PDB file of C-alpha atoms in Angstrom:
ATOM      1  CA  UNK B   1     -10.717  29.873  -6.585  1.00  0.00           C
ATOM      2  CA  UNK B   2     -12.563  26.792  -5.259  1.00  0.00           C
ATOM      3  CA  UNK B   3     -12.901  26.153  -1.598  1.00  0.00           C
ATOM      4  CA  UNK B   4     -10.457  23.269  -1.881  1.00  0.00           C
ATOM      5  CA  UNK B   5      -7.836  25.548  -3.570  1.00  0.00           C
ATOM      6  CA  UNK B   6      -8.370  28.205  -0.843  1.00  0.00           C
ATOM      7  CA  UNK B   7      -7.853  25.361   1.834  1.00  0.00           C
ATOM      8  CA  UNK B   8      -4.768  24.079   0.016  1.00  0.00           C
ATOM      9  CA  UNK B   9      -3.311  27.669  -0.043  1.00  0.00           C
ATOM     10  CA  UNK B  10      -4.221  28.201   3.631  1.00  0.00           C
ATOM     11  CA  UNK B  11      -2.595  24.937   4.692  1.00  0.00           C
ATOM     12  CA  UNK B  12       0.684  25.769   2.796  1.00  0.00           C
ATOM     13  CA  UNK B  13       0.862  29.308   4.164  1.00  0.00           C
ATOM     14  CA  UNK B  14       0.381  27.878   7.685  1.00  0.00           C
ATOM     15  CA  UNK B  15       3.118  25.268   7.146  1.00  0.00           C
ATOM     16  CA  UNK B  16       5.484  27.785   5.831  1.00  0.00           C
ATOM     17  CA  UNK B  17       4.883  30.435   8.499  1.00  0.00           C
ATOM     18  CA  UNK B  18       8.115  29.447  10.099  1.00  0.00           C
ATOM     19  CA  UNK B  19      10.112  30.359   7.043  1.00  0.00           C
ATOM     20  CA  UNK B  20      13.233  32.242   7.522  1.00  0.00           C
ATOM     21  CA  UNK B  21      13.088  35.900   6.024  1.00  0.00           C
ATOM     22  CA  UNK B  22      15.337  36.552   3.000  1.00  0.00           C
ATOM     23  CA  UNK B  23      17.247  39.097   5.055  1.00  0.00           C
ATOM     24  CA  UNK B  24      18.297  36.319   7.524  1.00  0.00           C
ATOM     25  CA  UNK B  25      19.340  34.077   4.787  1.00  0.00           C
ATOM     26  CA  UNK B  26      21.744  36.594   3.480  1.00  0.00           C
ATOM     27  CA  UNK B  27      23.382  36.652   6.887  1.00  0.00           C
ATOM     28  CA  UNK B  28      24.024  32.876   6.751  1.00  0.00           C
ATOM     29  CA  UNK B  29      26.964  31.007   5.197  1.00  0.00           C
ATOM     30  CA  UNK B  30      26.157  29.277   1.970  1.00  0.00           C
ATOM     31  CA  UNK B  31      25.913  25.842   3.664  1.00  0.00           C
ATOM     32  CA  UNK B  32      23.583  27.122   6.338  1.00  0.00           C
ATOM     33  CA  UNK B  33      21.407  28.818   3.822  1.00  0.00           C
ATOM     34  CA  UNK B  34      21.200  25.785   1.691  1.00  0.00           C
ATOM     35  CA  UNK B  35      20.185  23.649   4.698  1.00  0.00           C
ATOM     36  CA  UNK B  36      17.405  26.176   5.563  1.00  0.00           C
ATOM     37  CA  UNK B  37      16.178  26.102   2.001  1.00  0.00           C
ATOM     38  CA  UNK B  38      16.266  22.273   2.022  1.00  0.00           C
ATOM     39  CA  UNK B  39      14.095  22.211   5.244  1.00  0.00           C
ATOM     40  CA  UNK B  40      11.618  24.617   3.876  1.00  0.00           C
ATOM     41  CA  UNK B  41      11.328  22.536   0.652  1.00  0.00           C
ATOM     42  CA  UNK B  42      10.781  19.447   2.727  1.00  0.00           C
ATOM     43  CA  UNK B  43       7.968  21.249   4.538  1.00  0.00           C
ATOM     44  CA  UNK B  44       6.289  22.050   1.145  1.00  0.00           C
ATOM     45  CA  UNK B  45       6.641  18.398   0.203  1.00  0.00           C
ATOM     46  CA  UNK B  46       5.160  17.128   3.452  1.00  0.00           C
ATOM     47  CA  UNK B  47       2.143  19.420   3.143  1.00  0.00           C
ATOM     48  CA  UNK B  48       1.664  18.490  -0.477  1.00  0.00           C
ATOM     49  CA  UNK B  49       1.625  14.767   0.379  1.00  0.00           C
ATOM     50  CA  UNK B  50      -0.850  15.529   3.247  1.00  0.00           C
ATOM     51  CA  UNK B  51      -3.357  16.982   0.779  1.00  0.00           C
ATOM     52  CA  UNK B  52      -2.765  14.291  -1.896  1.00  0.00           C
ATOM     53  CA  UNK B  53      -0.731  16.478  -4.180  1.00  0.00           C
ATOM     54  CA  UNK B  54       2.037  13.822  -4.827  1.00  0.00           C
ATOM     55  CA  UNK B  55       3.119  15.432  -8.036  1.00  0.00           C
ATOM     56  CA  UNK B  56       4.287  18.565  -6.119  1.00  0.00           C
ATOM     57  CA  UNK B  57       6.058  16.534  -3.517  1.00  0.00           C
ATOM     58  CA  UNK B  58       7.826  14.526  -6.186  1.00  0.00           C
ATOM     59  CA  UNK B  59       8.988  17.717  -7.864  1.00  0.00           C
ATOM     60  CA  UNK B  60      10.491  18.850  -4.672  1.00  0.00           C
ATOM     61  CA  UNK B  61      12.287  15.638  -3.949  1.00  0.00           C
ATOM     62  CA  UNK B  62      13.623  15.568  -7.639  1.00  0.00           C
ATOM     63  CA  UNK B  63      14.913  19.011  -7.339  1.00  0.00           C
ATOM     64  CA  UNK B  64      16.649  18.312  -4.043  1.00  0.00           C
ATOM     65  CA  UNK B  65      18.149  15.129  -5.448  1.00  0.00           C
ATOM     66  CA  UNK B  66      19.471  16.990  -8.326  1.00  0.00           C
ATOM     67  CA  UNK B  67      21.963  18.540  -5.932  1.00  0.00           C
ATOM     68  CA  UNK B  68      22.482  15.407  -3.699  1.00  0.00           C
ATOM     69  CA  UNK B  69      21.697  12.358  -5.837  1.00  0.00           C
ATOM     70  CA  UNK B  70      22.918   9.793  -3.367  1.00  0.00           C
ATOM     71  CA  UNK B  71      20.872  11.136  -0.423  1.00  0.00           C
ATOM     72  CA  UNK B  72      19.217   7.983   0.931  1.00  0.00           C
ATOM     73  CA  UNK B  73      16.634   9.750   3.049  1.00  0.00           C
ATOM     74  CA  UNK B  74      15.455  11.787  -0.048  1.00  0.00           C
ATOM     75  CA  UNK B  75      15.382   8.707  -2.337  1.00  0.00           C
ATOM     76  CA  UNK B  76      13.294   6.885   0.237  1.00  0.00           C
ATOM     77  CA  UNK B  77      10.769   9.792   0.397  1.00  0.00           C
ATOM     78  CA  UNK B  78      10.698  10.072  -3.468  1.00  0.00           C
ATOM     79  CA  UNK B  79      10.085   6.280  -3.730  1.00  0.00           C
ATOM     80  CA  UNK B  80       7.188   6.589  -1.199  1.00  0.00           C
ATOM     81  CA  UNK B  81       5.641   9.423  -3.104  1.00  0.00           C
ATOM     82  CA  UNK B  82       5.780   7.626  -6.357  1.00  0.00           C
ATOM     83  CA  UNK B  83       4.255   4.547  -4.671  1.00  0.00           C
ATOM     84  CA  UNK B  84       1.422   6.597  -3.094  1.00  0.00           C
ATOM     85  CA  UNK B  85       0.856   8.256  -6.503  1.00  0.00           C
ATOM     86  CA  UNK B  86       0.403   4.908  -8.091  1.00  0.00           C
ATOM     87  CA  UNK B  87       3.511   5.137 -10.163  1.00  0.00           C
ATOM     88  CA  UNK B  88       4.780   1.775  -8.957  1.00  0.00           C
ATOM     89  CA  UNK B  89       7.519   1.267 -11.725  1.00  0.00           C
ATOM     90  CA  UNK B  90       8.956   4.665 -10.891  1.00  0.00           C
ATOM     91  CA  UNK B  91       8.995   3.756  -7.185  1.00  0.00           C
ATOM     92  CA  UNK B  92      10.676   0.447  -8.076  1.00  0.00           C
ATOM     93  CA  UNK B  93      13.420   2.313  -9.905  1.00  0.00           C
ATOM     94  CA  UNK B  94      14.097   4.534  -6.888  1.00  0.00           C
ATOM     95  CA  UNK B  95      14.158   1.698  -4.356  1.00  0.00           C
ATOM     96  CA  UNK B  96      16.359  -0.321  -6.597  1.00  0.00           C
ATOM     97  CA  UNK B  97      18.784   2.533  -6.661  1.00  0.00           C
ATOM     98  CA  UNK B  98      18.525   2.670  -2.861  1.00  0.00           C
ATOM     99  CA  UNK B  99      19.292  -1.029  -2.536  1.00  0.00           C
ATOM    100  CA  UNK B 100      22.431  -0.590  -4.494  1.00  0.00           C
ATOM    101  CA  UNK B 101      23.429   2.147  -2.064  1.00  0.00           C
ATOM    102  CA  UNK B 102      22.669   0.036   0.894  1.00  0.00           C
ATOM    103  CA  UNK B 103      21.518  -3.699   0.433  1.00  0.00           C
ATOM    104  CA  UNK B 104      21.191  -4.099   4.258  1.00  0.00           C
ATOM    105  CA  UNK B 105      18.280  -1.790   4.681  1.00  0.00           C
ATOM    106  CA  UNK B 106      15.243  -3.813   5.674  1.00  0.00           C
ATOM    107  CA  UNK B 107      12.831  -0.890   4.886  1.00  0.00           C
ATOM    108  CA  UNK B 108      14.045  -0.850   1.274  1.00  0.00           C
ATOM    109  CA  UNK B 109      13.663  -4.535   0.857  1.00  0.00           C
ATOM    110  CA  UNK B 110      10.072  -4.346   2.294  1.00  0.00           C
ATOM    111  CA  UNK B 111       9.204  -1.520  -0.077  1.00  0.00           C
ATOM    112  CA  UNK B 112      10.498  -3.461  -3.054  1.00  0.00           C
ATOM    113  CA  UNK B 113       8.595  -6.516  -2.050  1.00  0.00           C
ATOM    114  CA  UNK B 114       5.389  -4.558  -1.619  1.00  0.00           C
ATOM    115  CA  UNK B 115       5.760  -2.759  -4.942  1.00  0.00           C
ATOM    116  CA  UNK B 116       6.344  -5.961  -6.772  1.00  0.00           C
ATOM    117  CA  UNK B 117       3.259  -7.461  -5.139  1.00  0.00           C
ATOM    118  CA  UNK B 118       1.172  -4.595  -6.447  1.00  0.00           C
ATOM    119  CA  UNK B 119       2.663  -5.214  -9.976  1.00  0.00           C
ATOM    120  CA  UNK B 120       1.749  -8.895  -9.644  1.00  0.00           C
ATOM    121  CA  UNK B 121       5.256 -10.114  -9.585  1.00  0.00           C
ATOM    122  CA  UNK B 122       5.188 -12.680  -6.702  1.00  0.00           C
ATOM    123  CA  UNK B 123       8.367 -14.415  -7.665  1.00  0.00           C
ATOM    124  CA  UNK B 124      10.309 -11.143  -7.492  1.00  0.00           C
ATOM    125  CA  UNK B 125       8.470  -9.868  -4.448  1.00  0.00           C
ATOM    126  CA  UNK B 126       9.372 -13.120  -2.671  1.00  0.00           C
ATOM    127  CA  UNK B 127      13.077 -12.532  -3.023  1.00  0.00           C
ATOM    128  CA  UNK B 128      12.830  -9.146  -1.448  1.00  0.00           C
ATOM    129  CA  UNK B 129      10.637 -10.285   1.473  1.00  0.00           C
ATOM    130  CA  UNK B 130      13.174 -13.223   2.072  1.00  0.00           C
ATOM    131  CA  UNK B 131      15.922 -10.588   2.036  1.00  0.00           C
ATOM    132  CA  UNK B 132      13.979  -8.536   4.638  1.00  0.00           C
ATOM    133  CA  UNK B 133      13.408 -11.577   6.828  1.00  0.00           C
ATOM    134  CA  UNK B 134      17.200 -12.439   6.809  1.00  0.00           C
ATOM    135  CA  UNK B 135      17.903  -8.874   7.950  1.00  0.00           C
ATOM    136  CA  UNK B 136      15.201  -9.091  10.504  1.00  0.00           C
ATOM    137  CA  UNK B 137      13.977 -12.514  11.594  1.00  0.00           C
ATOM    138  CA  UNK B 138      10.286 -12.770  12.690  1.00  0.00           C
ATOM    139  CA  UNK B 139       9.499  -9.385  11.028  1.00  0.00           C
ATOM    140  CA  UNK B 140       5.714  -9.460  10.724  1.00  0.00           C
ATOM    141  CA  UNK B 141       5.677  -7.421   7.429  1.00  0.00           C
ATOM    142  CA  UNK B 142       8.119  -9.642   5.814  1.00  0.00           C
ATOM    143  CA  UNK B 143       6.294 -12.837   6.947  1.00  0.00           C
ATOM    144  CA  UNK B 144       2.979 -11.389   5.773  1.00  0.00           C
ATOM    145  CA  UNK B 145       4.430 -10.328   2.483  1.00  0.00           C
ATOM    146  CA  UNK B 146       5.852 -13.816   1.971  1.00  0.00           C
ATOM    147  CA  UNK B 147       2.382 -15.284   2.882  1.00  0.00           C
ATOM    148  CA  UNK B 148       0.787 -13.114   0.097  1.00  0.00           C
ATOM    149  CA  UNK B 149       3.374 -14.305  -2.499  1.00  0.00           C
ATOM    150  CA  UNK B 150       2.464 -17.870  -1.613  1.00  0.00           C
ATOM    151  CA  UNK B 151      -1.327 -17.073  -1.974  1.00  0.00           C
ATOM    152  CA  UNK B 152      -0.614 -15.619  -5.314  1.00  0.00           C
ATOM    153  CA  UNK B 153       1.093 -18.914  -6.388  1.00  0.00           C
ATOM    154  CA  UNK B 154      -1.821 -20.922  -4.950  1.00  0.00           C
ATOM    155  CA  UNK B 155       0.177 -22.373  -2.057  1.00  0.00           C
ATOM    156  CA  UNK B 156      -2.460 -21.496   0.473  1.00  0.00           C
ATOM    157  CA  UNK B 157      -1.504 -23.859   3.295  1.00  0.00           C
ATOM    158  CA  UNK B 158       2.133 -22.499   3.245  1.00  0.00           C
ATOM    159  CA  UNK B 159       0.721 -18.965   3.061  1.00  0.00           C
ATOM    160  CA  UNK B 160      -1.309 -19.567   6.282  1.00  0.00           C
ATOM    161  CA  UNK B 161       1.781 -21.014   8.065  1.00  0.00           C
ATOM    162  CA  UNK B 162       3.501 -17.766   7.309  1.00  0.00           C
ATOM    163  CA  UNK B 163       0.601 -15.682   8.399  1.00  0.00           C
ATOM    164  CA  UNK B 164       0.477 -17.698  11.677  1.00  0.00           C
ATOM    165  CA  UNK B 165       4.177 -16.689  12.396  1.00  0.00           C
ATOM    166  CA  UNK B 166       3.357 -13.081  11.505  1.00  0.00           C
ATOM    167  CA  UNK B 167       0.455 -13.116  13.813  1.00  0.00           C
ATOM    168  CA  UNK B 168       2.918 -13.657  16.773  1.00  0.00           C
ATOM    169  CA  UNK B 169       4.561 -10.401  16.337  1.00  0.00           C
ATOM    170  CA  UNK B 170       2.077  -8.305  14.481  1.00  0.00           C
ATOM    171  CA  UNK B 171       0.971  -4.930  16.019  1.00  0.00           C
ATOM    172  CA  UNK B 172      -2.329  -5.096  14.178  1.00  0.00           C
ATOM    173  CA  UNK B 173      -3.532  -8.710  14.382  1.00  0.00           C
ATOM    174  CA  UNK B 174      -6.747  -7.950  12.406  1.00  0.00           C
ATOM    175  CA  UNK B 175      -4.735  -7.424   9.239  1.00  0.00           C
ATOM    176  CA  UNK B 176      -3.086 -10.825   9.425  1.00  0.00           C
ATOM    177  CA  UNK B 177      -6.449 -12.439  10.431  1.00  0.00           C
ATOM    178  CA  UNK B 178      -7.982 -10.805   7.336  1.00  0.00           C
ATOM    179  CA  UNK B 179      -5.187 -12.272   5.171  1.00  0.00           C
ATOM    180  CA  UNK B 180      -5.761 -15.767   6.530  1.00  0.00           C
ATOM    181  CA  UNK B 181      -9.378 -15.425   5.860  1.00  0.00           C
ATOM    182  CA  UNK B 182      -8.715 -14.363   2.296  1.00  0.00           C
ATOM    183  CA  UNK B 183      -6.467 -17.294   1.974  1.00  0.00           C
ATOM    184  CA  UNK B 184      -9.239 -19.648   2.870  1.00  0.00           C
ATOM    185  CA  UNK B 185     -11.525 -17.651   0.440  1.00  0.00           C
ATOM    186  CA  UNK B 186      -9.071 -18.300  -2.420  1.00  0.00           C
ATOM    187  CA  UNK B 187      -9.004 -21.950  -1.619  1.00  0.00           C
ATOM    188  CA  UNK B 188     -12.905 -22.107  -1.754  1.00  0.00           C
ATOM    189  CA  UNK B 189     -13.193 -22.597   2.123  1.00  0.00           C
ATOM    190  CA  UNK B 190     -15.925 -19.969   2.412  1.00  0.00           C
ATOM    191  CA  UNK B 191     -17.189 -21.062   5.846  1.00  0.00           C
ATOM    192  CA  UNK B 192     -13.772 -20.753   7.354  1.00  0.00           C
ATOM    193  CA  UNK B 193     -13.303 -17.402   5.887  1.00  0.00           C
ATOM    194  CA  UNK B 194     -16.727 -16.274   7.158  1.00  0.00           C
ATOM    195  CA  UNK B 195     -16.021 -17.570  10.695  1.00  0.00           C
ATOM    196  CA  UNK B 196     -12.643 -15.744  10.911  1.00  0.00           C
ATOM    197  CA  UNK B 197     -13.919 -12.352   9.449  1.00  0.00           C
ATOM    198  CA  UNK B 198     -17.030 -12.457  11.583  1.00  0.00           C
ATOM    199  CA  UNK B 199     -14.839 -12.752  14.697  1.00  0.00           C
ATOM    200  CA  UNK B 200     -13.191  -9.378  13.877  1.00  0.00           C
ATOM    201  CA  UNK B 201     -15.302  -7.436  11.353  1.00  0.00           C
ATOM    202  CA  UNK B 202     -17.442  -5.626  14.051  1.00  0.00           C
ATOM    203  CA  UNK B 203     -14.933  -4.844  16.566  1.00  0.00           C
ATOM    204  CA  UNK B 204     -14.420  -1.166  17.461  1.00  0.00           C
ATOM    205  CA  UNK B 205     -12.136   0.651  15.047  1.00  0.00           C
ATOM    206  CA  UNK B 206     -11.991  -2.118  12.496  1.00  0.00           C
ATOM    207  CA  UNK B 207     -11.439  -0.852   8.996  1.00  0.00           C
ATOM    208  CA  UNK B 208     -14.628  -1.178   6.820  1.00  0.00           C
ATOM    209  CA  UNK B 209     -12.692  -2.997   4.198  1.00  0.00           C
ATOM    210  CA  UNK B 210     -12.749  -6.089   6.549  1.00  0.00           C
ATOM    211  CA  UNK B 211     -16.563  -5.826   6.670  1.00  0.00           C
ATOM    212  CA  UNK B 212     -16.680  -5.661   2.807  1.00  0.00           C
ATOM    213  CA  UNK B 213     -14.479  -8.758   2.704  1.00  0.00           C
ATOM    214  CA  UNK B 214     -16.911 -10.515   4.894  1.00  0.00           C
ATOM    215  CA  UNK B 215     -19.674  -9.429   2.489  1.00  0.00           C
ATOM    216  CA  UNK B 216     -17.603 -10.930  -0.174  1.00  0.00           C
ATOM    217  CA  UNK B 217     -17.183 -14.106   1.565  1.00  0.00           C
ATOM    218  CA  UNK B 218     -21.016 -14.398   2.134  1.00  0.00           C
ATOM    219  CA  UNK B 219     -21.452 -13.673  -1.595  1.00  0.00           C
ATOM    220  CA  UNK B 220     -18.958 -16.353  -2.848  1.00  0.00           C
ATOM    221  CA  UNK B 221     -20.798 -18.733  -0.415  1.00  0.00           C
ATOM    222  CA  UNK B 222     -24.098 -17.888  -2.088  1.00  0.00           C
ATOM    223  CA  UNK B 223     -25.574 -16.299   1.031  1.00  0.00           C
ATOM    224  CA  UNK B 224     -26.807 -13.151  -0.823  1.00  0.00           C
ATOM    225  CA  UNK B 225     -28.995 -11.822   2.016  1.00  0.00           C
ATOM    226  CA  UNK B 226     -26.050 -11.889   4.438  1.00  0.00           C
ATOM    227  CA  UNK B 227     -23.831 -10.367   1.656  1.00  0.00           C
ATOM    228  CA  UNK B 228     -26.435  -7.593   1.170  1.00  0.00           C
ATOM    229  CA  UNK B 229     -26.906  -6.915   4.846  1.00  0.00           C
ATOM    230  CA  UNK B 230     -23.291  -6.638   5.625  1.00  0.00           C
ATOM    231  CA  UNK B 231     -22.602  -4.439   2.552  1.00  0.00           C
ATOM    232  CA  UNK B 232     -25.465  -2.005   3.580  1.00  0.00           C
ATOM    233  CA  UNK B 233     -23.467  -0.962   6.688  1.00  0.00           C
ATOM    234  CA  UNK B 234     -21.306   1.158   4.366  1.00  0.00           C
ATOM    235  CA  UNK B 235     -22.664   1.280   0.836  1.00  0.00           C
ATOM    236  CA  UNK B 236     -25.776   2.707  -0.911  1.00  0.00           C
ATOM    237  CA  UNK B 237     -28.130   0.522  -2.819  1.00  0.00           C
ATOM    238  CA  UNK B 238     -26.505   1.006  -6.134  1.00  0.00           C
ATOM    239  CA  UNK B 239     -23.117   0.171  -4.884  1.00  0.00           C
ATOM    240  CA  UNK B 240     -24.490  -2.862  -3.082  1.00  0.00           C
ATOM    241  CA  UNK B 241     -26.152  -4.121  -6.391  1.00  0.00           C
ATOM    242  CA  UNK B 242     -22.857  -3.613  -8.242  1.00  0.00           C
ATOM    243  CA  UNK B 243     -20.998  -5.650  -5.551  1.00  0.00           C
ATOM    244  CA  UNK B 244     -23.383  -8.502  -5.612  1.00  0.00           C
ATOM    245  CA  UNK B 245     -22.986  -8.738  -9.442  1.00  0.00           C
ATOM    246  CA  UNK B 246     -19.222  -8.765  -8.842  1.00  0.00           C
ATOM    247  CA  UNK B 247     -19.590 -11.591  -6.234  1.00  0.00           C
ATOM    248  CA  UNK B 248     -21.682 -13.607  -8.749  1.00  0.00           C
ATOM    249  CA  UNK B 249     -18.981 -13.065 -11.517  1.00  0.00           C
ATOM    250  CA  UNK B 250     -16.285 -14.295  -9.087  1.00  0.00           C
ATOM    251  CA  UNK B 251     -18.403 -17.319  -8.239  1.00  0.00           C
ATOM    252  CA  UNK B 252     -18.597 -18.335 -11.872  1.00  0.00           C
ATOM    253  CA  UNK B 253     -14.916 -18.030 -12.697  1.00  0.00           C
ATOM    254  CA  UNK B 254     -13.088 -21.098 -13.702  1.00  0.00           C
ATOM    255  CA  UNK B 255      -9.767 -19.328 -14.041  1.00  0.00           C
ATOM    256  CA  UNK B 256      -8.129 -19.596 -10.593  1.00  0.00           C
ATOM    257  CA  UNK B 257      -5.155 -17.218 -11.483  1.00  0.00           C
ATOM    258  CA  UNK B 258      -7.505 -14.563 -12.660  1.00  0.00           C
ATOM    259  CA  UNK B 259      -9.704 -15.194  -9.577  1.00  0.00           C
ATOM    260  CA  UNK B 260      -6.636 -14.547  -7.295  1.00  0.00           C
ATOM    261  CA  UNK B 261      -5.674 -11.455  -9.168  1.00  0.00           C
ATOM    262  CA  UNK B 262      -9.164  -9.975  -8.792  1.00  0.00           C
ATOM    263  CA  UNK B 263      -9.309 -10.937  -5.093  1.00  0.00           C
ATOM    264  CA  UNK B 264      -5.989  -9.554  -4.283  1.00  0.00           C
ATOM    265  CA  UNK B 265      -6.724  -6.352  -6.067  1.00  0.00           C
ATOM    266  CA  UNK B 266      -3.317  -6.411  -7.926  1.00  0.00           C
ATOM    267  CA  UNK B 267      -2.481  -5.745 -11.673  1.00  0.00           C
ATOM    268  CA  UNK B 268       0.285  -6.547 -13.909  1.00  0.00           C
ATOM    269  CA  UNK B 269       0.466  -3.160 -15.749  1.00  0.00           C
ATOM    270  CA  UNK B 270      -0.061   0.436 -14.809  1.00  0.00           C
ATOM    271  CA  UNK B 271      -0.014   3.852 -16.459  1.00  0.00           C
ATOM    272  CA  UNK B 272       0.097   7.011 -14.358  1.00  0.00           C
ATOM    273  CA  UNK B 273       0.768  10.642 -14.727  1.00  0.00           C
ATOM    274  CA  UNK B 274       4.409  10.028 -14.231  1.00  0.00           C
ATOM    275  CA  UNK B 275       5.014   7.171 -16.674  1.00  0.00           C
ATOM    276  CA  UNK B 276       3.691   5.728 -19.921  1.00  0.00           C
ATOM    277  CA  UNK B 277       3.241   2.112 -20.710  1.00  0.00           C
ATOM    278  CA  UNK B 278       6.535   0.188 -21.304  1.00  0.00           C
TER     279      UNK B 278
END
């Protein structure tokens, strides 16, 4: 057994140390015993997700749903697990089922918007984000999601107006500023993007992805030394060389749609351990 497998077993045992003994289960009514088993199963699912074993968590949720197929809480957890595992189409199926059960749930609308963004379906994603915004006016996630759909469509000025509205209520303004900077980047306004990213990239606690976006902006602007210097904060020489070649490829692209797809990191198709191509 590898050290990771030992750690995995150790964590599972620790999480389940509060399990009810079988003798105690026998003393309970059927309903009480079923509820205890459900809680124990949910603990297993939670721990499995914590260590990245989404397949195990999904199995737990599917088993529980086989006995309670309309349980909205279980469906939401199943959809999230599929999404984290990269099985976006499975996740979409689950959240669409949830929407039929409760079309007024903002979180379901946001999840469907986000999933359709990752599948590069901006027109469909836009509908869900607009639904979420009707349910919760000024919701920063809905506004930000709508902004991304507009960027995908090449409507960068409209996107930045939406990001500006999201900025007013966002608990993490660096994410929105990053989105605005990428919007400028897609429009070819590299200096604006560099200026915005430089203002936040080196603040305490900022995700290194923002610094790598700054390196990308330098690369697209043709400032290879600045791109290399910024990348070197987190990457080894081989990774830096790969990134610089990638930046050069992006600089030479004439297909703006393909450029946006690459920049946004989205894809139109997926194959995962949970689904085949359709």
